[in-house]
Coordinates of C-alpha atoms and ligand atoms in Angstrom, one line a residue:
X23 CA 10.0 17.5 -20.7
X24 CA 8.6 18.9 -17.4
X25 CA 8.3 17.0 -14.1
X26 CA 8.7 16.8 -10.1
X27 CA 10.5 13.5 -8.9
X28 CA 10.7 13.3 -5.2
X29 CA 12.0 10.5 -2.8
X30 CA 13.0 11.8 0.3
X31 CA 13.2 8.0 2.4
X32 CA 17.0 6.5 2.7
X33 CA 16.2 3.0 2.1
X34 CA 18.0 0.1 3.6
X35 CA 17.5 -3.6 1.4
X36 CA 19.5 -6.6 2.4
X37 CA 19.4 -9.4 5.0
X38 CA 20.4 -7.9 8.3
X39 CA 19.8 -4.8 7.5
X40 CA 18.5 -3.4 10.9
X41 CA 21.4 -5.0 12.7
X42 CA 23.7 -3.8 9.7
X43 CA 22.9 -0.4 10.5
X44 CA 21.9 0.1 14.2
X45 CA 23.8 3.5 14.1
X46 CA 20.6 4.7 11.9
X47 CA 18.5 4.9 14.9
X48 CA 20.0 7.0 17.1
X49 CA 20.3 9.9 14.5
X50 CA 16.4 9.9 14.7
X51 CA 16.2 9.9 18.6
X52 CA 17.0 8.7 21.7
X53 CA 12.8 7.6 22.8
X54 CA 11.0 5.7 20.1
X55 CA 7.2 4.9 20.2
X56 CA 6.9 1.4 17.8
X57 CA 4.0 0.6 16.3
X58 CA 2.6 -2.6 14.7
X59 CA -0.1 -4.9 14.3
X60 CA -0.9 -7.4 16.8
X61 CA 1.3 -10.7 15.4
X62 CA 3.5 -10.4 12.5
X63 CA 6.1 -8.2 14.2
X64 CA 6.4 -10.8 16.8
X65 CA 6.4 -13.4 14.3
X66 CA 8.3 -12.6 11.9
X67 CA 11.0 -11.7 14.3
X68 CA 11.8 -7.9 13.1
X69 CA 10.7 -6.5 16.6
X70 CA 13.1 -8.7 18.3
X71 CA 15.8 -7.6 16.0
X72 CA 14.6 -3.7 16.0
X73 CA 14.4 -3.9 20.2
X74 CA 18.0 -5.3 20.3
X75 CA 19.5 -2.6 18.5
X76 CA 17.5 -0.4 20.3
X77 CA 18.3 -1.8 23.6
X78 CA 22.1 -1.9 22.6
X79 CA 22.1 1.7 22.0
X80 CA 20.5 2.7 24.8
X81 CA 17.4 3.9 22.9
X82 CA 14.1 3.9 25.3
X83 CA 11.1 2.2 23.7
X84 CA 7.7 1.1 24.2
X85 CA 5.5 -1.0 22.0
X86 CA 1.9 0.0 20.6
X87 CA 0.7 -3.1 19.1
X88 CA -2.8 -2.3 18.5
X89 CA -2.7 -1.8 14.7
X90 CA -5.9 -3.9 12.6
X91 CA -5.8 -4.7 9.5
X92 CA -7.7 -1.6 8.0
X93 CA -6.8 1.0 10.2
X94 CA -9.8 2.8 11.5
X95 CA -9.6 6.5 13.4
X96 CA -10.1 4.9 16.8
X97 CA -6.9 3.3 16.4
X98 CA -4.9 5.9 15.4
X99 CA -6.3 8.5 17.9
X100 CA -5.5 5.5 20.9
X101 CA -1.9 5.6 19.5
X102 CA -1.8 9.3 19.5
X103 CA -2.9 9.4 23.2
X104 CA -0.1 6.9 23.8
X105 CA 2.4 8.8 21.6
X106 CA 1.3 11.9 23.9
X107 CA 1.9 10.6 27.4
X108 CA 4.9 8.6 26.0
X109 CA 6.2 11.7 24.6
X110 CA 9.1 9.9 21.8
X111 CA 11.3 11.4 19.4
X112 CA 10.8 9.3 16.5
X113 CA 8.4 6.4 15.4
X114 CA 9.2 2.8 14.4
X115 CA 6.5 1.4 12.2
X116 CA 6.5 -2.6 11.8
X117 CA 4.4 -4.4 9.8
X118 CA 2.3 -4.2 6.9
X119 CA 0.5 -1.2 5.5
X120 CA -1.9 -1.1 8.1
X121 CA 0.5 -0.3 11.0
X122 CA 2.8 1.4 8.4
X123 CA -0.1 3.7 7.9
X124 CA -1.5 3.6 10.9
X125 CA 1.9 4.8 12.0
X126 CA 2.6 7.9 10.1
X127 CA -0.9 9.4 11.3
X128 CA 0.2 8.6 15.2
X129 CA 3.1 10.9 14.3
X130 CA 1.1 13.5 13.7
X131 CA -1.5 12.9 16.5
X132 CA 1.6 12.5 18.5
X133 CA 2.6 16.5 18.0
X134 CA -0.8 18.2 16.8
X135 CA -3.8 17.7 19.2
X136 CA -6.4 17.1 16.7
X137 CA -9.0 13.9 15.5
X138 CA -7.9 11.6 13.2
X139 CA -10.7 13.1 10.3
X140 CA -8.9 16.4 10.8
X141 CA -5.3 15.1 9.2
X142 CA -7.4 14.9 5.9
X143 CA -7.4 19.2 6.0
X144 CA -3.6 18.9 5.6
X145 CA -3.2 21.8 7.9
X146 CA -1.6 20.5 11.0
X147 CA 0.9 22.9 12.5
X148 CA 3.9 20.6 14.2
X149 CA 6.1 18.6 12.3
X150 CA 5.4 14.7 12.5
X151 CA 7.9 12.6 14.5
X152 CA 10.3 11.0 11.8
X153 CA 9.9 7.6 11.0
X154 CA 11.8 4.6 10.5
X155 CA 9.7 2.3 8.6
X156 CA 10.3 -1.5 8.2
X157 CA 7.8 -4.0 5.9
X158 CA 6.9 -6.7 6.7
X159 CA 4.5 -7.2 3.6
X160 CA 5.7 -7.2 0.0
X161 CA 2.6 -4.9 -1.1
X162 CA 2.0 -1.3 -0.2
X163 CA 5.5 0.6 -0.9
X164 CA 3.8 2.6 2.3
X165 CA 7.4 2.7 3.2
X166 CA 8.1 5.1 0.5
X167 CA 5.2 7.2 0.5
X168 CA 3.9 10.2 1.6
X169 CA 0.6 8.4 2.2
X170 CA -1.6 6.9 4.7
X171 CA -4.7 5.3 4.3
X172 CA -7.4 4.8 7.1
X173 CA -11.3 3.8 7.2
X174 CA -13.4 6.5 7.3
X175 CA -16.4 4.7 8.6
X176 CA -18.9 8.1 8.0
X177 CA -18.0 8.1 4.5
X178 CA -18.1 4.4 4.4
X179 CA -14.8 4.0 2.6
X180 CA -11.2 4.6 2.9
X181 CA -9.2 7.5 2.7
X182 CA -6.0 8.6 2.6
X183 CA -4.5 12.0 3.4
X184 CA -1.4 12.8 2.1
X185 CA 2.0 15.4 3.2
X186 CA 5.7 14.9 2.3
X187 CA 6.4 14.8 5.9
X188 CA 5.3 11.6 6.5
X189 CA 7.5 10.1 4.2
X190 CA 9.2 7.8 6.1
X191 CA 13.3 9.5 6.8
X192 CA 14.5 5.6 6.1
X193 CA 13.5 2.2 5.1
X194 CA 14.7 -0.8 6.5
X195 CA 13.5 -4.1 3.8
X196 CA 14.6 -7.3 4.9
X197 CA 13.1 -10.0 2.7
X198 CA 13.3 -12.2 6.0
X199 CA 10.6 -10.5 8.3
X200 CA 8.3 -11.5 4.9
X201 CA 8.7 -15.4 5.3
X202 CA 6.1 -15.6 7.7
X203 CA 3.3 -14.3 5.2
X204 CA 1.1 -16.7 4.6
X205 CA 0.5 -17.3 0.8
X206 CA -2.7 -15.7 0.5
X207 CA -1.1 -12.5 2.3
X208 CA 1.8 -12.8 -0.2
X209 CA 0.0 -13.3 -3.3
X210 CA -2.4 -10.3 -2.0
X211 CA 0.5 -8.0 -1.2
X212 CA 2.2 -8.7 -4.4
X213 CA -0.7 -8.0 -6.4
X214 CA -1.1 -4.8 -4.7
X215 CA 2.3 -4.0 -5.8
X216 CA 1.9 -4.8 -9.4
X217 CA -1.3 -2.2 -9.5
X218 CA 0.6 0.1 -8.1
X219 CA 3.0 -0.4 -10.8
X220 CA 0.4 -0.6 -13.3
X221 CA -1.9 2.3 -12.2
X222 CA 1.3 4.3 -11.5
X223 CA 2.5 3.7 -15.4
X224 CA -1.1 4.6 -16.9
X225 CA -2.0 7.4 -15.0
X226 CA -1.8 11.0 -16.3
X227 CA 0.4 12.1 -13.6
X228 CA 3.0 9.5 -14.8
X229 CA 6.9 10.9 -15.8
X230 CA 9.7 9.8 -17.8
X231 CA 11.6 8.3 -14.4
X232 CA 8.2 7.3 -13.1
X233 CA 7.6 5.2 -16.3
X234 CA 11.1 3.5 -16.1
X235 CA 10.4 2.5 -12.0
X236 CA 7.0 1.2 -13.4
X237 CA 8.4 -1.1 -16.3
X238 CA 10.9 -2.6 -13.7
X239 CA 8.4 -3.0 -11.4
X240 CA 6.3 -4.9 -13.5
X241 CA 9.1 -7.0 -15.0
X242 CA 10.1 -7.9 -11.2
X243 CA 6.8 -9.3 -10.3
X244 CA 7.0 -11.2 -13.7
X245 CA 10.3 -12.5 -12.4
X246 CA 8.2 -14.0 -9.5
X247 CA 5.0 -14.7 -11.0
X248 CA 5.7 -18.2 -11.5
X249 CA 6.5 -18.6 -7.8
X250 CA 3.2 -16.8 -7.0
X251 CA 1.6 -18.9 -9.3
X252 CA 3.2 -22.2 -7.3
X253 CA 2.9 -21.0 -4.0
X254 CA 6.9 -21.5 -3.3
X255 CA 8.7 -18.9 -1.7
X256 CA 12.7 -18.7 -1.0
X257 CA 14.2 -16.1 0.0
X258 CA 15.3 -14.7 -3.1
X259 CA 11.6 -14.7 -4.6
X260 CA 10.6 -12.4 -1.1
X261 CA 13.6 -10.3 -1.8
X262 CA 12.2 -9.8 -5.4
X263 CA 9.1 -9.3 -4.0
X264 CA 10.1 -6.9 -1.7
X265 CA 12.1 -5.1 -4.5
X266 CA 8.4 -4.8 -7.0
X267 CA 7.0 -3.4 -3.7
X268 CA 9.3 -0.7 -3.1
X269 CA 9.6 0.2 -6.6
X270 CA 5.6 0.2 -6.9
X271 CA 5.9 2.8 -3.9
X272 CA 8.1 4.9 -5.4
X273 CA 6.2 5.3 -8.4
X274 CA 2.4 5.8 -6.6
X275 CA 4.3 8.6 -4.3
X276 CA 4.7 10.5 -7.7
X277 CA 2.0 9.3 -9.9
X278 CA -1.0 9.1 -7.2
X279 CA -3.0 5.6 -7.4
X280 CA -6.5 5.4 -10.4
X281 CA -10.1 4.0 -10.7
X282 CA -8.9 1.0 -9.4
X283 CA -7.8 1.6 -6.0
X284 CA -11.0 4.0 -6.2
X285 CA -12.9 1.0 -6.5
X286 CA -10.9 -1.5 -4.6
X287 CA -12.2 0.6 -1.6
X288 CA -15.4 -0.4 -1.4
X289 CA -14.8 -4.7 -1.8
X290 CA -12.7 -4.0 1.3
X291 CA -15.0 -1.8 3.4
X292 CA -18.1 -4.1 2.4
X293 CA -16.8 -7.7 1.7
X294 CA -14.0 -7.4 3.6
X295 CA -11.3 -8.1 0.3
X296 CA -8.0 -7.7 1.0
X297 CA -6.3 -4.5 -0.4
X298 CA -4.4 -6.2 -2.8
X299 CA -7.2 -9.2 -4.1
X300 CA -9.6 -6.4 -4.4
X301 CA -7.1 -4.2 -7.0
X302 CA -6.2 -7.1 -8.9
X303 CA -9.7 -8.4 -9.5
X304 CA -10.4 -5.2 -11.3
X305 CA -7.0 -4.9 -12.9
X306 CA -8.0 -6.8 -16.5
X307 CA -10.7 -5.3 -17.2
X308 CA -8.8 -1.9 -16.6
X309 CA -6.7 -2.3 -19.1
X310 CA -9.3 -3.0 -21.5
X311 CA -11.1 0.2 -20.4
X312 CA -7.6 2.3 -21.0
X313 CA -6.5 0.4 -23.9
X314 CA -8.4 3.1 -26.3
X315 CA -6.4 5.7 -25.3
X316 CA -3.2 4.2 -24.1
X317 CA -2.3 1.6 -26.6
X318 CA 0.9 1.4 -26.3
X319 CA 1.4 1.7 -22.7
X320 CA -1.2 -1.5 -22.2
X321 CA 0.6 -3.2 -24.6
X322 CA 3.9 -2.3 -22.7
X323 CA 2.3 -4.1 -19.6
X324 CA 1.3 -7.4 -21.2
X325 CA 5.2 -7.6 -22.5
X326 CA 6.7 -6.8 -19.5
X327 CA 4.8 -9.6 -17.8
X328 CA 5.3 -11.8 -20.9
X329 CA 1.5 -11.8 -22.0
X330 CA 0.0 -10.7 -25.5
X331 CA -3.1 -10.2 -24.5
X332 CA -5.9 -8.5 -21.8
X333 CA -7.4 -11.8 -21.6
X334 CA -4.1 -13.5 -20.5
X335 CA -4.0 -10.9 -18.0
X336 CA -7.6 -11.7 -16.9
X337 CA -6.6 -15.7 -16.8
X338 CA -3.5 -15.0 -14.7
X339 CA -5.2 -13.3 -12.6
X340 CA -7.4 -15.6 -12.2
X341 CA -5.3 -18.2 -11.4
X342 CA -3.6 -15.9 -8.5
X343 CA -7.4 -14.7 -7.0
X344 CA -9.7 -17.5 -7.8
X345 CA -13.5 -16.2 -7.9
X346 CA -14.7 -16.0 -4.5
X347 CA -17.3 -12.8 -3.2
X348 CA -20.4 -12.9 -5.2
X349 CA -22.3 -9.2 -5.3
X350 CA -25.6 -8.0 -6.1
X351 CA -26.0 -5.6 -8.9
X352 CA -27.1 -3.0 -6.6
X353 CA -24.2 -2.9 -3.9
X354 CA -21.9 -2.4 -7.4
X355 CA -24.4 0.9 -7.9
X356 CA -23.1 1.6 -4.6
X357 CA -19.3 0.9 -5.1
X358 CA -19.6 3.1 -8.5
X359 CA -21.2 6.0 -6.5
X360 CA -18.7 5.9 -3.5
X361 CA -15.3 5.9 -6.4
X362 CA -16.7 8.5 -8.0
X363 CA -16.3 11.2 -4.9
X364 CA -12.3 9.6 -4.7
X365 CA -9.9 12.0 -5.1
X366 CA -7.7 9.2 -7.2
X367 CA -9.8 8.7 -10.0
X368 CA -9.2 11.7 -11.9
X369 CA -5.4 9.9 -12.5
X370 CA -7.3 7.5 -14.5
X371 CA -6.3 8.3 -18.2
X372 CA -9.4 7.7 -19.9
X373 CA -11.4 9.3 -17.6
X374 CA -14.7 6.6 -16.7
X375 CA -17.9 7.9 -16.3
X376 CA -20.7 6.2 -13.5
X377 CA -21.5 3.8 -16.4
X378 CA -18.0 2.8 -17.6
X379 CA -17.0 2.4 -13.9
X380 CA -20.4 0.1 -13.6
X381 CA -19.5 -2.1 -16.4
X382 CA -15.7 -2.4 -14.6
X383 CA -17.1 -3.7 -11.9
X384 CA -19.6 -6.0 -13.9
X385 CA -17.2 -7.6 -16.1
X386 CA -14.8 -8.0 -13.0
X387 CA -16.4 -9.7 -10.3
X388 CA -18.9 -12.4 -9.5
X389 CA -22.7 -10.9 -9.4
X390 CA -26.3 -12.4 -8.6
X391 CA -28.2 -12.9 -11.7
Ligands
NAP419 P1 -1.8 -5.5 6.4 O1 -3.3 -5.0 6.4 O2 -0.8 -4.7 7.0 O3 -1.7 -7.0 7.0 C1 -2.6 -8.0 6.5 C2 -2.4 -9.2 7.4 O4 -1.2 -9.9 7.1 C3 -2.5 -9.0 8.9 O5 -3.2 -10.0 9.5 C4 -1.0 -9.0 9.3 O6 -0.8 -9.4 10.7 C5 -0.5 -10.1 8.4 N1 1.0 -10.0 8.1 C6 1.6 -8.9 7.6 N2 2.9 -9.2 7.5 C7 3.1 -10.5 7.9 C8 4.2 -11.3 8.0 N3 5.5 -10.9 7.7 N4 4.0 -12.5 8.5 C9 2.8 -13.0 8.9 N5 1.7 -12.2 8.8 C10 1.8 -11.0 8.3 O7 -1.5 -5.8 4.8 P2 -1.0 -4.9 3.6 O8 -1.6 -5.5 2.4 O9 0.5 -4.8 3.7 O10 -1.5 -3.5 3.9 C11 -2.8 -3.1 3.4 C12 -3.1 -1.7 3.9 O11 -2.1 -0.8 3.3 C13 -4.4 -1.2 3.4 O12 -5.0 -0.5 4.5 C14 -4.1 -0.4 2.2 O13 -5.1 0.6 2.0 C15 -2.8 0.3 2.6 N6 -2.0 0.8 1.5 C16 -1.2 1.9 1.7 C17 -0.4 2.4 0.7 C18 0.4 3.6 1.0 O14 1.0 4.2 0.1 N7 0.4 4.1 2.2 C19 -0.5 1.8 -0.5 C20 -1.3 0.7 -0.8 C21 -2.0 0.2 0.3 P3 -0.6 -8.4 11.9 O15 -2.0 -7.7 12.0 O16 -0.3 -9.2 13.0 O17 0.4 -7.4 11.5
FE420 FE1 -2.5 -0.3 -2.7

């Protein structure tokens, strides 16, 4: 047995957990820069509870809240410029995985003065700011990776770029700051988490500790599938949620993402498909398409969600993303030819050809006749 397991974040899961640990803080710095999206934080009261700590330690602060869903490289440079004349020790990222992203490039633009497309050499001389990262999605695991993903609007898809220092140096999850998702954002978020589990368990740069991170994962969600399925959320579903999510992160930090985040790419840069509805659209007919060559692993899946069967995979899914976009045959030519350039795809572990990645996409989505 031969592998690399590496988890650098301190994480932090329980209600009250920012207040709980205030002291956490001020062993990053004394000047933080916080960045979030343009709601949510507000909303769903976590930069009201991050400020008062701050403020009761004396910590200085000021608020970027320019963060869109998607981060592009505008956004990040503005934040770097602001990061720059602000000058902080340390970051505070709020939010989903947009400004959780969004947020580990500023700390780099915040010390290196170079464009956004430029963190993608992986050469960048300074040390990012550290970073204190709190969710407020059950989804990305961005909390506990060492990635962040931005739209590359040359390449016409997103990207992500990748160095263990922007692994977050804590984790605050507080299933609280998630009851303001609306159910489509939970249900997408949660899906995104299960691929991540599922990608992360099939792909060839999966370990023995990965494996066990990815089985729990996927039982968790199963644990809340049937409030997904409902649409009811207490607070202990969220925290379960928010416990598949981090797990799911954990396991894509070591095992990379697959085919279907390569092709989950383009429904969000064309159609606009949120991260997590565009990865589970594909994720039946995935395991189909692996099922030749990791038997036992798909069938491992469908038990740990309590299913027998691809197809009840492709009906519960279903039943979580009802059929919506309709493509043409053509824009999926594109889509193929886009994933195939993605650095993730060779994870998948039965490597798909243009073709096999075209009939994915077929048997997955909605197309003009
Ligand atoms: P998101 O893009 O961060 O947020 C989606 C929407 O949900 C936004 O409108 C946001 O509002 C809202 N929202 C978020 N939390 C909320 C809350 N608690 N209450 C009310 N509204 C809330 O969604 P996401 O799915 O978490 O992140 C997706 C991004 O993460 C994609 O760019 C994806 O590529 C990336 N990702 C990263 C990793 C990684 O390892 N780094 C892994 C997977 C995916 P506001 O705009 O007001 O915040
Ligand atoms: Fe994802």
């Amino acid at each position: 047995m031969e592998f690399k397991f590496l988890m650098p974040t301190k994480v932090l899961l329980g209600v009250g957990c920012v207040a709980g640990n205030k002291e956490e803080f001020s062993k990053l710095g004394q000047k933080a820069l916080i960045v979030t999206g343009r709601n949510s934080a507000k909303a769903s009261g976590a930069l009201a509870d991050v400020t008062t700590v701050l403020d009761e330690q004396a910590i200085v602060w000021e608020l970027f809240d320019q963060i869109e869903e998607n981060p592009t490289f505008a956004v990040v440079e503005a934040g770097g410029a602001a990061a720059r004349r602000f000058k902080p020790d340390m970051i505070i990222a709020i939010g989903g995985g947009s400004p959780l992203d969004a947020a580990k490039a500023i700390a780099v633009l915040a010390v290196n003065f170079i464009s956004a497309s430029e963190l993608y050499k992986g050469d960048f001389q300074a040390a990012p700011l550290p970073i204190a990262a709190i969710p407020l999605t059950a989804g990305t695991g961005s909390e506990v990776t060492p990635y962040s993903i931005l739209t590359d609007s040359e390449r016409q898809t997103k990207r992500s770029f990748s160095d263990v220092r922007i692994f977050p140096q804590i984790a605050f999850l507080d299933a609280r700051y998630t009851h303001t998702q609306s159910r489509a954002v939970t249900v997408n978020t949660a899906v995104d988490a299960l691929s991540h589990a599922i990608e992360g368990y099939l792909s060839k740069r999966s370990t023995a500790v990965s494996d066990c991170l990815a089985l729990e994962a996927i039982r968790s969600f199963g644990r809340a599938c049937n409030a997904l399925v409902l649409g009811e959320f207490d607070i202990s579903v969220r925290e379960e949620l928010l416990y598949t999510s981090l797990l799911g992160g954990v396991v894509i930090a070591q095992t990379g993402t697959t085919a279907v985040h390569a092709l989950g790419y383009s429904l969000t840069y064309f159609y606009q498909v949120p991260h997590g509805r565009a990865n589970g659209l594909l994720l039946g007919e995935y395991l189909r398409f692996n099922e030749p060559v990791v038997p036992q692993k798909v069938e491992a899946v469908l038990a740990a969600l309590g299913l027998k069967t691809v197809d009840e995979m492709k009906v519960l899914m279903s039943r979580l993303l009802p059929s919506r976009e309709v493509y043409s045959q053509e824009e999926l030519h594109k889509f193929v030819a886009i994933a195939s350039e993605a650095a993730n795809i060779v994870n998948t572990p039965r490597q798909p050809g243009k073709e096999d990645l075209y009939n994915l996409l077929l048997q997955s989505l909605t197309c003009k006749a």
